[in-house]
CSV table of C-alpha atoms in Angstrom, one decimal:
chain,number,residue,atom,x,y,z
A,174,UNK,CA,273.2,113.8,116.1
A,175,UNK,CA,276.0,112.7,113.8
A,176,UNK,CA,274.6,109.2,113.9
A,177,UNK,CA,271.2,110.3,112.7
A,178,UNK,CA,272.5,112.1,110.0
A,179,UNK,CA,274.2,109.4,108.8
A,180,UNK,CA,271.3,107.2,108.9
A,181,UNK,CA,269.2,109.8,107.0
A,182,UNK,CA,271.7,110.1,104.2
A,183,UNK,CA,272.1,106.4,103.8
A,184,UNK,CA,268.4,106.1,103.5
A,185,UNK,CA,268.3,108.8,100.7
A,186,UNK,CA,271.1,107.4,98.9
A,187,UNK,CA,269.6,103.7,99.0
A,188,UNK,CA,266.4,105.1,97.8
A,189,UNK,CA,267.3,107.3,94.8
A,190,UNK,CA,270.9,106.1,93.8
A,191,UNK,CA,270.1,103.7,90.9
A,192,UNK,CA,271.3,100.0,91.4
A,193,UNK,CA,272.0,99.4,87.8
A,194,UNK,CA,273.7,100.8,84.8
A,195,UNK,CA,271.7,103.8,83.5
A,196,UNK,CA,273.7,104.6,80.3
A,197,UNK,CA,270.7,103.0,78.1
A,198,UNK,CA,268.2,105.3,80.1
A,199,UNK,CA,267.1,108.3,78.1
A,200,UNK,CA,266.7,110.3,81.2
A,201,UNK,CA,270.7,109.7,81.8
A,202,UNK,CA,271.1,112.3,78.7
A,203,UNK,CA,269.7,115.1,80.6
A,204,UNK,CA,272.2,117.0,82.6
A,205,UNK,CA,270.0,117.8,85.3
A,206,UNK,CA,269.7,114.1,85.9
A,207,UNK,CA,273.5,113.4,85.9
A,208,UNK,CA,273.6,116.3,88.4
A,209,UNK,CA,271.2,114.8,90.6
A,210,UNK,CA,273.1,111.2,90.5
A,211,UNK,CA,276.3,113.3,91.1
A,212,UNK,CA,274.8,114.9,94.3
A,213,UNK,CA,273.5,111.4,95.5
A,214,UNK,CA,276.8,110.3,95.2
A,215,UNK,CA,278.5,113.1,96.9
A,216,UNK,CA,275.7,112.5,99.5
A,217,UNK,CA,276.9,109.0,99.9
A,218,UNK,CA,280.4,110.0,100.4
A,219,UNK,CA,279.0,112.6,102.9
A,220,UNK,CA,277.3,109.8,104.8
A,221,UNK,CA,280.4,107.9,104.8
A,222,UNK,CA,282.2,110.7,106.5
A,223,UNK,CA,279.3,110.8,109.1
A,224,UNK,CA,279.5,107.2,109.5
A,225,UNK,CA,283.2,107.8,110.6
A,226,UNK,CA,282.1,110.4,112.9
A,227,UNK,CA,279.7,108.3,114.7
A,228,UNK,CA,281.9,105.5,114.9
A,229,UNK,CA,284.7,107.7,116.4
A,230,UNK,CA,282.2,109.1,119.1
A,231,UNK,CA,280.9,105.7,119.8
A,232,UNK,CA,284.3,104.0,120.2
A,233,UNK,CA,286.3,107.2,121.7
A,234,UNK,CA,283.5,108.7,123.5
A,235,UNK,CA,280.5,107.0,124.4
A,236,UNK,CA,281.9,103.4,125.4
A,237,UNK,CA,285.1,105.2,127.3
A,238,UNK,CA,282.7,107.6,129.2
A,239,UNK,CA,280.0,104.7,129.9
A,240,UNK,CA,282.9,102.5,131.2
A,241,UNK,CA,284.2,105.7,133.5
A,242,UNK,CA,280.8,106.3,134.6
A,243,UNK,CA,280.7,102.9,135.8
A,244,UNK,CA,284.0,103.1,137.7
A,245,UNK,CA,283.0,106.7,139.1
A,246,UNK,CA,279.8,105.1,140.4
A,247,UNK,CA,281.4,102.1,142.0
A,248,UNK,CA,284.2,104.6,143.5
A,249,UNK,CA,281.3,107.0,144.8
A,250,UNK,CA,279.6,104.2,146.5
A,251,UNK,CA,282.7,103.2,148.4
A,252,UNK,CA,283.6,106.8,149.7
A,253,UNK,CA,280.1,107.1,150.9
A,254,UNK,CA,280.2,103.8,152.6
A,255,UNK,CA,283.3,105.1,154.5
A,256,UNK,CA,281.4,108.5,155.3
A,257,UNK,CA,278.3,106.3,156.9
A,258,UNK,CA,281.0,104.0,158.5
A,259,UNK,CA,282.8,107.0,160.4
A,260,UNK,CA,279.5,108.6,161.4
A,261,UNK,CA,278.2,105.4,162.7
A,262,UNK,CA,281.5,105.2,164.8
A,263,UNK,CA,280.8,108.8,166.1
A,264,UNK,CA,277.0,108.1,166.7
A,265,UNK,CA,278.1,105.0,168.9
A,266,UNK,CA,280.6,107.1,170.8
A,267,UNK,CA,277.9,109.6,171.6
A,268,UNK,CA,275.4,107.0,172.9
A,269,UNK,CA,278.2,105.6,175.0
A,270,UNK,CA,278.7,109.2,176.3
A,271,UNK,CA,275.2,109.6,177.0
A,272,UNK,CA,274.7,106.4,179.0
A,273,UNK,CA,277.8,107.1,181.0
A,274,UNK,CA,276.5,110.6,181.8
A,275,UNK,CA,273.2,109.3,182.7
A,276,UNK,CA,274.8,106.7,185.1
A,277,UNK,CA,276.9,109.1,186.7
A,278,UNK,CA,273.7,111.5,187.3
A,279,UNK,CA,272.0,108.6,188.9
A,280,UNK,CA,274.9,107.2,191.0
A,281,UNK,CA,275.6,110.7,192.3
A,282,UNK,CA,271.9,111.2,193.4
A,283,UNK,CA,271.8,107.7,195.1
A,284,UNK,CA,275.0,108.7,196.8
A,285,UNK,CA,273.6,111.9,198.1
A,286,UNK,CA,270.5,110.5,199.4
A,287,UNK,CA,272.2,107.5,201.2
A,288,UNK,CA,274.4,110.3,202.8
A,289,UNK,CA,271.5,112.4,204.1
A,290,UNK,CA,269.9,109.2,205.5
A,291,UNK,CA,273.1,108.3,207.3
A,292,UNK,CA,273.3,111.6,209.0
A,293,UNK,CA,269.7,111.5,209.8
A,294,UNK,CA,270.1,108.1,211.6
A,295,UNK,CA,273.1,109.4,213.1
A,296,UNK,CA,271.2,112.5,214.9
A,297,UNK,CA,268.3,110.2,215.5
A,298,UNK,CA,268.5,109.3,219.4
A,299,UNK,CA,266.3,106.1,219.1
A,300,UNK,CA,268.3,104.8,216.2
A,301,UNK,CA,270.7,102.0,217.1
A,302,UNK,CA,274.5,102.0,216.6
A,303,UNK,CA,274.3,99.3,214.1
A,304,UNK,CA,271.5,101.1,212.1
A,305,UNK,CA,273.8,104.3,211.9
A,306,UNK,CA,276.9,102.1,210.8
A,307,UNK,CA,275.0,100.2,208.2
A,308,UNK,CA,273.6,103.7,206.7
A,309,UNK,CA,277.2,105.0,206.5
A,310,UNK,CA,278.7,102.0,205.0
A,311,UNK,CA,276.0,102.3,202.4
A,312,UNK,CA,276.3,105.8,201.8
A,313,UNK,CA,280.2,105.2,201.4
A,314,UNK,CA,279.4,102.6,198.8
A,315,UNK,CA,277.1,104.6,196.8
A,316,UNK,CA,279.7,107.6,197.1
A,317,UNK,CA,282.5,105.3,195.7
A,318,UNK,CA,280.0,104.0,192.8
A,319,UNK,CA,279.4,107.7,192.2
A,320,UNK,CA,283.1,108.1,192.0
A,321,UNK,CA,283.5,105.4,189.3
A,322,UNK,CA,280.7,106.7,187.4
A,323,UNK,CA,282.2,110.0,187.2
A,324,UNK,CA,285.8,108.6,186.2
A,325,UNK,CA,283.9,106.3,183.4
A,326,UNK,CA,281.7,109.3,182.2
A,327,UNK,CA,285.0,111.6,182.0
A,328,UNK,CA,286.8,108.7,180.0
A,329,UNK,CA,283.7,108.5,177.6
A,330,UNK,CA,283.6,112.3,177.3
A,331,UNK,CA,287.4,112.5,176.2
A,332,UNK,CA,287.0,109.5,173.8
A,333,UNK,CA,283.9,111.0,172.2
A,334,UNK,CA,285.8,114.6,171.9
A,335,UNK,CA,288.6,112.7,170.3
A,336,UNK,CA,286.3,110.8,168.0
A,337,UNK,CA,284.4,113.9,166.9
A,338,UNK,CA,287.5,115.8,166.3
A,339,UNK,CA,288.7,113.2,164.1
A,340,UNK,CA,285.5,112.9,162.2
A,341,UNK,CA,285.3,116.6,161.4
A,342,UNK,CA,288.8,117.4,161.0
A,343,UNK,CA,290.3,114.2,159.4
A,344,UNK,CA,287.7,111.7,158.1
A,345,UNK,CA,285.0,114.0,156.5
A,346,UNK,CA,287.5,116.2,154.8
A,347,UNK,CA,289.2,113.3,153.4
A,348,UNK,CA,286.1,112.0,152.1
A,349,UNK,CA,285.0,115.1,150.6
A,350,UNK,CA,288.6,115.6,148.9
A,351,UNK,CA,288.3,112.0,147.4
A,352,UNK,CA,284.6,113.1,146.2
A,353,UNK,CA,285.9,116.3,144.8
A,354,UNK,CA,288.9,114.7,143.2
A,355,UNK,CA,286.5,112.1,141.6
A,356,UNK,CA,284.3,114.7,140.4
A,357,UNK,CA,287.2,116.4,138.7
A,358,UNK,CA,288.6,113.4,136.9
A,359,UNK,CA,284.7,113.1,135.7
A,360,UNK,CA,285.2,116.7,134.3
A,361,UNK,CA,288.3,116.2,132.7
A,362,UNK,CA,286.9,112.9,130.9
A,363,UNK,CA,283.9,115.1,129.8
A,364,UNK,CA,286.3,117.7,128.7
A,365,UNK,CA,288.5,115.3,126.7
A,366,UNK,CA,285.3,114.0,125.1
A,367,UNK,CA,284.3,117.4,124.0
A,368,UNK,CA,287.7,117.6,122.3
A,369,UNK,CA,287.8,114.4,120.7
A,370,UNK,CA,284.4,115.2,119.3
A,371,UNK,CA,285.6,118.6,118.0
A,372,UNK,CA,288.4,117.0,116.6
A,373,UNK,CA,286.8,114.1,114.9
A,374,UNK,CA,284.5,116.6,113.2
A,375,UNK,CA,287.5,119.0,112.1
A,376,UNK,CA,289.2,115.7,110.5
A,377,UNK,CA,286.3,114.9,108.3
A,378,UNK,CA,285.6,118.6,107.5
A,379,UNK,CA,288.0,118.9,104.5
A,380,UNK,CA,286.2,115.6,102.7
A,381,UNK,CA,283.0,117.1,103.7
A,382,UNK,CA,284.1,120.5,102.2
A,383,UNK,CA,284.9,118.3,99.1
A,384,UNK,CA,281.6,116.4,99.0
A,385,UNK,CA,279.9,120.2,99.1
A,386,UNK,CA,282.0,121.4,96.4
A,387,UNK,CA,281.2,118.4,94.3
A,388,UNK,CA,277.5,119.0,94.9
A,389,UNK,CA,277.9,122.8,94.0
A,390,UNK,CA,279.8,121.7,91.0
A,391,UNK,CA,277.0,119.2,90.0
A,392,UNK,CA,274.4,122.1,90.3
A,393,UNK,CA,276.7,124.6,88.1
A,394,UNK,CA,276.6,121.8,85.5
A,395,UNK,CA,273.0,121.8,85.0
A,396,UNK,CA,272.2,123.6,81.6
A,397,UNK,CA,268.7,124.6,80.8
A,398,UNK,CA,269.4,124.9,77.0
A,399,UNK,CA,271.5,121.5,76.9
A,400,UNK,CA,268.5,119.9,78.4
A,401,UNK,CA,265.9,121.4,76.1
A,402,UNK,CA,267.9,120.3,73.3
A,403,UNK,CA,268.2,116.8,74.5
A,404,UNK,CA,264.6,116.8,75.1
A,405,UNK,CA,263.9,118.0,71.6
A,406,UNK,CA,266.3,115.2,70.2
A,407,UNK,CA,264.6,112.4,72.2
A,408,UNK,CA,261.1,113.4,71.1
A,409,UNK,CA,261.3,115.0,67.8
A,410,UNK,CA,259.0,113.1,65.5
A,411,UNK,CA,260.5,113.9,61.9
A,412,UNK,CA,257.2,115.0,60.5
A,413,UNK,CA,257.0,118.1,58.4
A,414,UNK,CA,254.9,121.2,59.4
A,415,UNK,CA,251.5,120.9,57.6
A,416,UNK,CA,251.1,123.4,55.0
A,417,UNK,CA,248.3,126.1,54.9
A,418,UNK,CA,244.7,124.9,54.1
A,419,UNK,CA,243.1,125.4,50.5
A,420,UNK,CA,240.8,128.0,49.7
A,421,UNK,CA,237.8,126.6,47.9
A,422,UNK,CA,236.3,129.2,46.0
A,423,UNK,CA,232.9,128.0,45.3
A,424,UNK,CA,231.8,131.1,43.5
A,425,UNK,CA,234.1,130.1,40.5
A,426,UNK,CA,232.9,127.0,38.9
A,427,UNK,CA,235.8,126.7,36.6
A,428,UNK,CA,238.6,127.1,39.3
A,429,UNK,CA,237.2,126.0,42.4
A,430,UNK,CA,240.3,125.4,44.5
A,431,UNK,CA,243.4,127.8,45.3
A,432,UNK,CA,245.7,128.4,47.9
A,433,UNK,CA,246.9,131.3,50.2
A,434,UNK,CA,250.5,131.7,51.0
A,435,UNK,CA,251.8,128.8,53.0
A,436,UNK,CA,254.8,128.0,54.9
A,437,UNK,CA,255.7,125.4,52.4
A,438,UNK,CA,254.5,123.6,49.4
A,439,UNK,CA,251.1,121.9,50.1
A,440,UNK,CA,251.1,118.2,49.4
A,441,UNK,CA,248.1,116.2,48.3
A,442,UNK,CA,247.5,117.2,44.5
A,443,UNK,CA,249.7,117.3,41.8
A,444,UNK,CA,250.0,121.1,41.7
A,445,UNK,CA,251.3,121.1,45.3
A,446,UNK,CA,247.9,122.1,46.8
A,447,UNK,CA,246.6,120.4,49.8
A,448,UNK,CA,243.6,117.7,49.2
A,449,UNK,CA,240.6,118.5,51.3
A,450,UNK,CA,240.0,115.0,51.5
A,451,UNK,CA,243.4,114.7,53.9
A,452,UNK,CA,242.2,117.3,56.2
A,453,UNK,CA,240.1,114.8,58.3
A,454,UNK,CA,243.1,112.2,58.3
A,455,UNK,CA,245.6,115.1,59.2
A,456,UNK,CA,243.5,116.2,62.3
A,457,UNK,CA,245.8,114.4,64.5
A,458,UNK,CA,249.0,116.3,63.2
A,459,UNK,CA,247.3,119.6,63.3
A,460,UNK,CA,246.0,119.4,66.8
A,461,UNK,CA,248.8,118.3,68.6
A,462,UNK,CA,247.3,118.2,72.4
A,463,UNK,CA,244.0,116.8,71.4
A,464,UNK,CA,242.7,113.7,73.1
A,465,UNK,CA,243.1,110.8,70.9
A,466,UNK,CA,242.8,106.9,71.3
A,467,UNK,CA,246.2,105.3,72.0
A,468,UNK,CA,247.8,103.7,68.9
A,469,UNK,CA,248.2,100.2,68.4
A,470,UNK,CA,251.7,99.1,69.4
A,471,UNK,CA,253.2,97.4,66.3
A,472,UNK,CA,256.6,95.3,66.2
A,473,UNK,CA,258.1,97.5,63.6
A,474,UNK,CA,257.2,100.8,65.5
A,475,UNK,CA,255.2,102.1,62.5
A,476,UNK,CA,252.9,103.7,65.1
A,477,UNK,CA,255.6,106.1,66.1
A,478,UNK,CA,256.8,109.2,64.3
A,479,UNK,CA,259.8,108.6,61.6
A,480,UNK,CA,262.5,110.1,64.0
A,481,UNK,CA,261.3,108.1,67.0
A,482,UNK,CA,260.7,105.0,64.9
A,483,UNK,CA,264.2,105.3,63.5
A,484,UNK,CA,265.5,105.3,67.2
A,485,UNK,CA,263.6,102.7,68.4
A,486,UNK,CA,264.8,100.5,65.6
A,487,UNK,CA,268.4,101.4,66.2
A,488,UNK,CA,268.1,100.6,69.7
A,489,UNK,CA,266.4,97.1,69.1
A,490,UNK,CA,269.4,96.5,66.6
A,491,UNK,CA,271.9,97.3,69.0
A,492,UNK,CA,270.2,95.2,71.8
A,493,UNK,CA,270.1,92.2,69.4
A,494,UNK,CA,273.7,92.7,68.7
A,495,UNK,CA,274.7,92.6,72.1
A,496,UNK,CA,272.6,89.5,72.9
A,497,UNK,CA,274.0,87.8,69.5
A,498,UNK,CA,277.6,88.5,71.1
A,499,UNK,CA,276.7,86.8,74.3
A,500,UNK,CA,275.4,83.8,72.3
A,501,UNK,CA,278.6,83.7,70.4
A,502,UNK,CA,280.6,83.8,73.2
A,503,UNK,CA,278.8,81.1,74.9
A,504,UNK,CA,279.0,78.9,71.7
A,505,UNK,CA,282.8,79.3,71.8
A,506,UNK,CA,283.0,78.4,75.2
A,507,UNK,CA,280.8,75.4,74.9
A,508,UNK,CA,282.8,74.1,71.7
A,509,UNK,CA,286.1,74.6,73.7
A,510,UNK,CA,284.7,72.6,76.5
A,511,UNK,CA,283.6,69.8,74.1
A,512,UNK,CA,287.1,69.7,72.9
A,513,UNK,CA,288.4,69.4,76.2
A,514,UNK,CA,286.0,66.5,76.9
A,515,UNK,CA,286.9,64.8,73.8
A,516,UNK,CA,290.6,65.0,74.9
A,517,UNK,CA,290.3,64.0,78.3
A,518,UNK,CA,287.0,61.8,78.6
A,519,UNK,CA,287.5,61.4,82.3
A,520,UNK,CA,286.4,65.3,82.9
A,521,UNK,CA,283.0,64.8,81.1
A,522,UNK,CA,281.0,63.3,78.5
A,523,UNK,CA,281.0,65.3,75.1
A,524,UNK,CA,277.6,64.4,74.1
A,525,UNK,CA,276.3,66.1,77.5
A,526,UNK,CA,277.0,69.2,75.7
A,527,UNK,CA,275.1,68.8,72.4
A,528,UNK,CA,271.8,70.0,73.6
A,529,UNK,CA,273.2,73.2,74.9
A,530,UNK,CA,275.1,73.7,71.8
A,531,UNK,CA,272.0,73.1,69.5
A,532,UNK,CA,270.1,75.7,71.7
A,533,UNK,CA,272.9,78.3,71.5
A,534,UNK,CA,273.1,77.7,67.7
A,535,UNK,CA,269.3,78.3,67.5
A,536,UNK,CA,269.3,81.5,69.5
A,537,UNK,CA,272.0,82.5,67.2
A,538,UNK,CA,269.9,81.9,64.1
A,539,UNK,CA,266.8,83.6,65.7
A,540,UNK,CA,268.9,86.8,66.6
A,541,UNK,CA,270.4,86.8,63.0
A,542,UNK,CA,267.0,86.9,61.6
A,543,UNK,CA,265.6,89.4,64.0
A,544,UNK,CA,268.7,91.9,63.5
A,545,UNK,CA,268.2,91.4,59.6
A,546,UNK,CA,264.2,91.9,60.2
A,547,UNK,CA,265.1,95.2,62.3
A,548,UNK,CA,267.7,96.5,59.5
A,549,UNK,CA,265.2,96.1,56.8
A,550,UNK,CA,262.7,98.0,58.7
A,551,UNK,CA,265.4,100.6,59.8
A,552,UNK,CA,266.2,100.9,56.0
A,553,UNK,CA,262.7,101.7,55.2
A,554,UNK,CA,262.3,104.3,57.8
A,555,UNK,CA,265.4,105.9,56.6
A,556,UNK,CA,264.4,106.1,52.9
A,557,UNK,CA,260.9,107.1,53.8
A,558,UNK,CA,262.4,110.1,55.8
A,559,UNK,CA,264.6,110.9,53.1
A,560,UNK,CA,261.7,110.9,50.5
A,561,UNK,CA,259.5,113.1,52.8
A,562,UNK,CA,262.3,115.6,53.2
A,563,UNK,CA,261.0,118.9,51.7
A,564,UNK,CA,263.0,121.8,50.2
A,565,UNK,CA,262.9,123.8,53.4
A,566,UNK,CA,264.6,126.9,52.0
A,567,UNK,CA,262.1,127.0,49.3
A,568,UNK,CA,259.3,126.6,51.4
A,569,UNK,CA,260.1,129.3,54.0
A,570,UNK,CA,261.6,131.9,51.3
A,571,UNK,CA,258.0,131.4,49.7
A,572,UNK,CA,256.2,131.9,53.0
A,573,UNK,CA,258.1,135.2,53.7
A,574,UNK,CA,257.9,136.8,50.3
A,575,UNK,CA,255.6,139.6,50.5
A,576,UNK,CA,255.3,139.2,46.6
A,577,UNK,CA,253.5,136.0,46.8
A,578,UNK,CA,250.0,137.1,46.7
A,579,UNK,CA,246.4,135.7,45.5
A,580,UNK,CA,245.0,136.7,42.2
A,581,UNK,CA,241.0,137.3,41.9
A,582,UNK,CA,240.5,133.7,41.7
A,583,UNK,CA,242.2,133.2,44.8
A,584,UNK,CA,244.9,131.2,43.2
A,585,UNK,CA,248.7,131.5,43.4
A,586,UNK,CA,250.6,133.5,40.9
A,587,UNK,CA,252.6,131.9,38.3
A,588,UNK,CA,255.6,132.4,40.4
A,589,UNK,CA,254.5,130.1,43.0
A,590,UNK,CA,256.3,127.1,43.1
A,591,UNK,CA,254.8,123.8,43.0
A,592,UNK,CA,255.8,120.4,44.0
A,593,UNK,CA,254.8,116.8,44.0
A,594,UNK,CA,254.9,114.2,46.7
A,595,UNK,CA,254.9,110.3,46.7
A,596,UNK,CA,252.3,108.3,48.5
A,597,UNK,CA,254.9,107.5,51.1
A,598,UNK,CA,254.7,111.2,52.1
A,599,UNK,CA,251.1,111.1,52.2
A,600,UNK,CA,251.1,108.2,54.6
A,601,UNK,CA,253.5,110.0,56.8
A,602,UNK,CA,251.0,112.6,57.0
A,603,UNK,CA,248.3,110.2,58.1
A,604,UNK,CA,250.5,108.9,61.0
A,605,UNK,CA,249.6,110.3,64.4
A,606,UNK,CA,252.4,112.2,66.1
A,607,UNK,CA,253.6,113.4,69.6
A,608,UNK,CA,252.0,110.1,70.9
A,609,UNK,CA,254.1,110.8,74.2
A,610,UNK,CA,252.0,114.0,74.8
A,611,UNK,CA,248.5,112.1,74.0
A,612,UNK,CA,249.3,109.6,76.4
A,613,UNK,CA,250.3,112.0,79.2
A,614,UNK,CA,247.3,114.1,78.9
A,615,UNK,CA,244.8,111.1,78.5
A,616,UNK,CA,246.3,109.5,81.6
A,617,UNK,CA,246.1,113.2,83.5
A,618,UNK,CA,242.3,113.8,82.3
A,619,UNK,CA,240.7,110.5,82.2
A,620,UNK,CA,240.3,108.2,85.3
A,621,UNK,CA,238.6,105.0,84.6
A,622,UNK,CA,236.8,104.8,87.8
A,623,UNK,CA,236.5,105.7,91.4
A,624,UNK,CA,237.2,103.8,94.6
A,625,UNK,CA,237.0,104.3,98.4
A,626,UNK,CA,239.9,103.2,100.7
A,627,UNK,CA,238.5,100.7,103.3
A,628,UNK,CA,241.6,100.7,105.5
A,629,UNK,CA,244.7,103.2,106.1
A,630,UNK,CA,247.6,102.7,104.2
A,631,UNK,CA,251.1,104.5,104.7
A,632,UNK,CA,252.8,104.7,101.2
A,633,UNK,CA,256.5,104.6,102.5
A,634,UNK,CA,258.0,103.0,99.5
A,635,UNK,CA,258.9,104.5,96.3
A,636,UNK,CA,256.1,104.5,93.7
A,637,UNK,CA,253.2,104.1,96.6
A,638,UNK,CA,251.2,106.8,98.0
A,639,UNK,CA,249.3,107.1,101.5
A,640,UNK,CA,245.6,107.1,101.8
A,641,UNK,CA,243.2,107.6,104.8
A,642,UNK,CA,240.4,105.1,105.8
A,643,UNK,CA,237.1,106.3,103.8
A,644,UNK,CA,239.0,108.6,101.4
A,645,UNK,CA,237.6,108.7,97.9
A,646,UNK,CA,240.1,108.3,95.1
A,647,UNK,CA,240.3,108.4,91.4
A,648,UNK,CA,241.0,105.0,89.7
A,649,UNK,CA,243.7,105.7,87.1
A,650,UNK,CA,244.7,102.1,86.3
A,651,UNK,CA,243.4,98.9,87.3
A,652,UNK,CA,245.2,95.7,89.0
A,653,UNK,CA,247.3,94.0,86.5
A,654,UNK,CA,247.5,90.9,88.6
A,655,UNK,CA,250.4,92.0,91.1
A,656,UNK,CA,248.1,93.4,93.7
A,657,UNK,CA,248.6,97.0,93.2
A,658,UNK,CA,246.2,99.8,91.7
A,659,UNK,CA,247.3,103.0,90.4
A,660,UNK,CA,245.1,105.9,92.0
A,661,UNK,CA,244.8,109.8,92.1
A,662,UNK,CA,244.1,111.5,95.3
A,663,UNK,CA,241.9,114.6,95.2
A,664,UNK,CA,244.3,116.7,96.9
A,665,UNK,CA,247.0,115.8,94.3
A,666,UNK,CA,249.7,112.9,94.1
A,667,UNK,CA,249.2,109.8,92.3
A,668,UNK,CA,250.9,106.2,93.0
A,669,UNK,CA,250.2,102.4,93.9
A,670,UNK,CA,248.1,101.2,96.8
A,671,UNK,CA,247.0,97.6,97.8
A,672,UNK,CA,243.9,96.5,95.7
A,673,UNK,CA,242.6,94.5,98.6
A,674,UNK,CA,242.4,97.8,100.4
A,675,UNK,CA,240.0,99.4,97.9
A,676,UNK,CA,236.4,99.2,97.0
A,677,UNK,CA,236.3,99.8,93.3
A,678,UNK,CA,233.8,101.3,91.0
A,679,UNK,CA,234.6,101.3,87.4
A,680,UNK,CA,233.0,104.1,84.9
């Protein structure tokens, strides 16, 4: 049991514990993810203790008990051999007794018969004296043989009784005592094995208890509010909330446009009202969960919302700085090696390092240019975010002020604040936001075709999914050249299956 639990824990740890550093993974910022990693690590320690138990059980119990069982088997075989040998000796003694008994019986009958014949001839008047003497001699001889058979029978009887007494009172009790002692030793070994098992479990219980306490502490560390805030920080767009739609009063030819009370000053016109021409462009911003085409990925991440763009650019700058530091370290190492070669020519040729040094210098120059490029884009993104930042206090106080009403023409009163916005803010309005939601919803609702499983497949590895022969599946993503296709089952669940196992039909 301990061995199988150890294997199960090891498989779980191997499957779910990340092999690389996850500090740069956005998921690592969530306390629920950190708690999961901690639980997996504690499970790894738990598996280690189960491994200790399994090893102790194998070496101290299984191996020793197996060896002892073989020894008992040989000893038991020896005892049974002694018993069969003693029994065989008793059976032979009984056979000798029976043979001597039959011989004694037969000799007695023949002697008695000869005696009757001799008496009959002695009384017969016609019998000669020689015939009578011969018959008496024969009767005496047979009587003598009968007497010898009697003595032999008595001897074998006495011997059998002694052998039988020795067999039942000495040999058999001794054999049974040996078997009993052997079985008691087996019982003692089992008792010791049970004790070693319980003691081994008891020794690891404190460490296993600490592992379980660590799992409980990891569970207690999960904070839903913290994870919600992390999720907001990861995915916040930086866009402002859109203002209310302007009222267009077609009954007043002079003043055709006016505005309701709004959450903030609408943008798009000089007086702060929303230009109706921007409504179509801002449709993606107003309808957050609508199905839209995926944006074109650009190098400067301008397809992302402002806040997401800033984070991506900052991340790229940090990555390039790390690569730049590696290249600089490599350049310094090559220069030192070149100096060593120049001072000690027998160690190497300095000219052989020139291609590598030139390549490193070229990489450093490229990284400097890329860092400068990303920094300029980052400065642009920050300046655009600052220019687009509204006076939130003014906007919300205006929205919540009950004295802000519409006049008869549908326009704001004179006390309503107006504001002007730059072209950059209008461009920001036109950018699609919540691209993550759009991608998720589009992937969820839009299979690109159907497919039928030609063979059965067991999805045992991470990222794969099982399917049965003849099962109809939704095609979510085509094979990208690696031999795997992303599908969705009608019963639920998505994953990769081998492309060669499918018959695909595109929409």
